Coordinates of C-alpha atoms in Angstrom, one line a residue:
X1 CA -5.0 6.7 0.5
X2 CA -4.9 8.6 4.0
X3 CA -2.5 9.7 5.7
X4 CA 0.5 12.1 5.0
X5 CA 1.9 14.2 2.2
X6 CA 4.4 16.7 1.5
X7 CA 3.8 20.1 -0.4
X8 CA 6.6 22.4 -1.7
X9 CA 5.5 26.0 -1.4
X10 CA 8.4 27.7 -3.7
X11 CA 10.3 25.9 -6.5
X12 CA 13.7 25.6 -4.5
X13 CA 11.5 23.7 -2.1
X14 CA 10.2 21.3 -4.8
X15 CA 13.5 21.2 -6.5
X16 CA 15.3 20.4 -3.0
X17 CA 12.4 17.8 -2.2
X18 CA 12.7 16.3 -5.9
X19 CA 16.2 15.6 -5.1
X20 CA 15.9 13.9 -1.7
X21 CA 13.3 11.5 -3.4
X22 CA 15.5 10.4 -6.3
X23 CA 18.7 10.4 -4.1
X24 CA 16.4 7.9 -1.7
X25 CA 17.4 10.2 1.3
X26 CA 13.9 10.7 2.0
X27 CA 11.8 8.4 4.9
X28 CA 8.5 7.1 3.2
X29 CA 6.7 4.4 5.4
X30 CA 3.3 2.9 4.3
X31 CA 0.9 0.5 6.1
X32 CA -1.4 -1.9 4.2
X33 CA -4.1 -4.6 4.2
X34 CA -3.8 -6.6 1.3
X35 CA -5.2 -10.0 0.3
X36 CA -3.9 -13.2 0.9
X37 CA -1.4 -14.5 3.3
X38 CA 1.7 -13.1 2.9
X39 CA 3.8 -16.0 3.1
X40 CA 7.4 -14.3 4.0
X41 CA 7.8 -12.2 7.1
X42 CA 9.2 -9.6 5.0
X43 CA 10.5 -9.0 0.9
X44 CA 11.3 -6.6 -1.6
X45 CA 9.4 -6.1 -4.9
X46 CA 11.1 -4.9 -7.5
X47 CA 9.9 -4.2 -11.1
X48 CA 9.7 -1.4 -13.0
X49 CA 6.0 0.2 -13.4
X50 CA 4.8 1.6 -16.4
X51 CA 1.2 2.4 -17.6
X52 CA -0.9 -0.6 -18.1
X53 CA -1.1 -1.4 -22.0
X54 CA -5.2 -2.3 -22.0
X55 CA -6.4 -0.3 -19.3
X56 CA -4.8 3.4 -18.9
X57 CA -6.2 3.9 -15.4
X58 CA -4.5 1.3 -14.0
X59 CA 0.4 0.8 -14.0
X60 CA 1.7 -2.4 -14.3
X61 CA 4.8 -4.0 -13.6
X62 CA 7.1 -4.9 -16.5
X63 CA 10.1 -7.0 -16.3
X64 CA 12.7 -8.8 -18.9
X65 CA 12.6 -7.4 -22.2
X66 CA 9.7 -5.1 -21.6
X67 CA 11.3 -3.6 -18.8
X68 CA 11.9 0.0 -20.8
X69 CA 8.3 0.3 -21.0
X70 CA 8.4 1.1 -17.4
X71 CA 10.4 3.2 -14.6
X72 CA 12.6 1.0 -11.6
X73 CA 10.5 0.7 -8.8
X74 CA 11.2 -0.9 -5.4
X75 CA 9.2 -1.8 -2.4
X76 CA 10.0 -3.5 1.1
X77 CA 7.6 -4.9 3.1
X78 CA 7.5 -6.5 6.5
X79 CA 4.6 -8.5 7.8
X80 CA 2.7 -6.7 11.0
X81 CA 0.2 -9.3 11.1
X82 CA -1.6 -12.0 9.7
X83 CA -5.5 -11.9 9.8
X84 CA -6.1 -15.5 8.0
X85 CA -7.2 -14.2 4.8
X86 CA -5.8 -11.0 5.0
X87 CA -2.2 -9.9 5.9
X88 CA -1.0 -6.3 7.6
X89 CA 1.9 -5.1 6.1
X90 CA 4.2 -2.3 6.3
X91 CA 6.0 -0.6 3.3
X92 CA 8.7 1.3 2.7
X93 CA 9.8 3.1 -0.8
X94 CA 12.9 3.3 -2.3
X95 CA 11.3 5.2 -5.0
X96 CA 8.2 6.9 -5.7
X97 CA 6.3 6.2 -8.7
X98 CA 2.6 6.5 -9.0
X99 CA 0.0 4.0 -7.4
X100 CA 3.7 1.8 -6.9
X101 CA 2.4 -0.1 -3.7
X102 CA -0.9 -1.0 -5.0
X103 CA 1.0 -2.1 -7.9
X104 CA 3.5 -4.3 -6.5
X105 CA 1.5 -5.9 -3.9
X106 CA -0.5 -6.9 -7.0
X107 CA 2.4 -8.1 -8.8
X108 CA 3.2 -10.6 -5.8
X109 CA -0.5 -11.7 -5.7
X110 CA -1.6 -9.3 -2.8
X111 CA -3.5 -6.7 -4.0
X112 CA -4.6 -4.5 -1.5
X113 CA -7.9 -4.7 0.6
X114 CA -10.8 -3.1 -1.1
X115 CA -9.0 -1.7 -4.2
X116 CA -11.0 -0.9 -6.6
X117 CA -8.8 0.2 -9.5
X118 CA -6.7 -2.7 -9.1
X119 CA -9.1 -5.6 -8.4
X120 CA -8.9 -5.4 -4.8
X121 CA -12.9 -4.7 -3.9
X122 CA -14.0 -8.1 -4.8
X123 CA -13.5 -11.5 -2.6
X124 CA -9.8 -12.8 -3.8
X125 CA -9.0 -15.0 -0.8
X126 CA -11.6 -17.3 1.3
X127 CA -14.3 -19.6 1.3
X128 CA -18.0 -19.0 -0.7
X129 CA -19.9 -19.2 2.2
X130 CA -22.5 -16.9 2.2
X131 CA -22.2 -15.8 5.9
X132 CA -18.2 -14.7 4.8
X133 CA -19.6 -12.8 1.9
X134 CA -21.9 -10.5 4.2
X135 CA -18.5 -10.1 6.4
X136 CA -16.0 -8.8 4.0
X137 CA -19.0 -6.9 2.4
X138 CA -19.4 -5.5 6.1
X139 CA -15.4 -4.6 6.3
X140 CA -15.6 -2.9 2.7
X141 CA -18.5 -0.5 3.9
X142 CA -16.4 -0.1 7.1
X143 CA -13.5 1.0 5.2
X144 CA -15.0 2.1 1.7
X145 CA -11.7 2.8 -0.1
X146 CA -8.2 0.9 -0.5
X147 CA -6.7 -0.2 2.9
X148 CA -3.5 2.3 2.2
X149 CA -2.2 4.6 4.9
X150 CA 1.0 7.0 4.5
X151 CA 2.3 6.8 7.8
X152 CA 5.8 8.0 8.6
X153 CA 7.3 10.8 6.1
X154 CA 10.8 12.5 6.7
X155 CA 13.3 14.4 4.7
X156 CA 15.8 17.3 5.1
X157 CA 14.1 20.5 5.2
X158 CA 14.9 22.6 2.3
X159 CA 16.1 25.8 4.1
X160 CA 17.3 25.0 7.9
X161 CA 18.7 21.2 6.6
X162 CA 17.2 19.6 9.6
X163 CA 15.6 16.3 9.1
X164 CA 12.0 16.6 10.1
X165 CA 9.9 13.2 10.5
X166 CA 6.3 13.0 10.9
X167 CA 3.8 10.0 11.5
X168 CA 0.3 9.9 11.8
X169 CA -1.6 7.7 12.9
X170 CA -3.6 4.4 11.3
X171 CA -6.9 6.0 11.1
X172 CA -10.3 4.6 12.5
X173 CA -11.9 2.9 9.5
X174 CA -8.5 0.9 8.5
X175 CA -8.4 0.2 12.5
X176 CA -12.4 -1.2 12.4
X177 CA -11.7 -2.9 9.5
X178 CA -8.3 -4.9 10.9
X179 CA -10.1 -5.1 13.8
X180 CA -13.3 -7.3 12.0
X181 CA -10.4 -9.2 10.7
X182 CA -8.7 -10.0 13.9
X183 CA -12.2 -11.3 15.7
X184 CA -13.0 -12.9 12.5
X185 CA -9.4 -14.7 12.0
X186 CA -9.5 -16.0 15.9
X187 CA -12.8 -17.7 15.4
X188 CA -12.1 -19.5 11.9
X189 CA -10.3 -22.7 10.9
X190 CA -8.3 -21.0 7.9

């Protein structure tokens, strides 16, 4: 994942931080490629995520009676744009648990463009034309990691109180890659 991050440098920090996140006063703003067409403009995930029973690298959502086996979690999204086979999204947390976007995008049936942990680095939406193959073989090697970009981060800075927000920018190799997808989407019948 690229993009932006926060580091505490003394434990008041971290514990002043810590708060912000579980109180949901903090500003957390994702953007994502993910498979599939995400059919509504924009949704909440919800589903508490817990570590995967079979495979210990990888969380899980759990719901109904297994929900104690995991932590509440919950996502929105919004649609940015849709790129036939492939949807740009934007996410924002309410909370913050480990790999929780990957997670939940996967949970909806959308998980995220070239993840490998998660499933995302084979072909999960499109034809079996051989000729679309050697494209989204092309767009992983342009973007050779999960299409997952921490964009916007704000919160109340732990001495002065201020709130301080700070975005960075989509970088170049999730830009090429949605940019494949836009000349490739125009010229298809999907």
């Amino acid at each position: 994942t690229s993009g932006l991050l926060v580091v505490a440098k003394t434990e008041h920090a971290m514990n002043y931080l810590s708060n912000q996140f579980a109180e949901k006063t903090s500003e957390r703003e994702y953007v994502a490629l993910v498979w599939g067409n995400v059919e509504a403009d924009e949704g909440t995930v919800e589903g508490n995520i817990g570590r995967h029973p079979k495979n210990r690298l990888q969380n899980t959502v759990f719901l109904g009676d297994e929900a104690d086996k995991g932590k509440p979690a919950v996502t929105h999204y919004k649609v940015l744009e849709r790129l036939g086979y492939v949807t740009l999204i934007s996410c924002k947390l309410e909370t913050g648990r480990t790999h929780q976007i990957r997670v939940h995008m996967k949970h909806i049936g959308h998980t995220l463009f070239n993840d490998e942990r998660y499933g995302g680095e084979k072909i999960l939406k499109g034809t079996t034309f051989t000729k679309y193959k050697q494209f989204v073989d092309n767009c992983f090697k342009v973007l050779p990691r999960q299409a997952l970009h921490a964009k916007t981060l704000g919160f109340e800075h732990p001495k002065t109180g201020e709130f301080m927000r700070f975005t960075s920018e989509v970088p170049d190799d999730i830009q090429q890659c949605v940019e494949k997808w836009r000349s490739y989407s125009k010229h298809q019948e999907l």
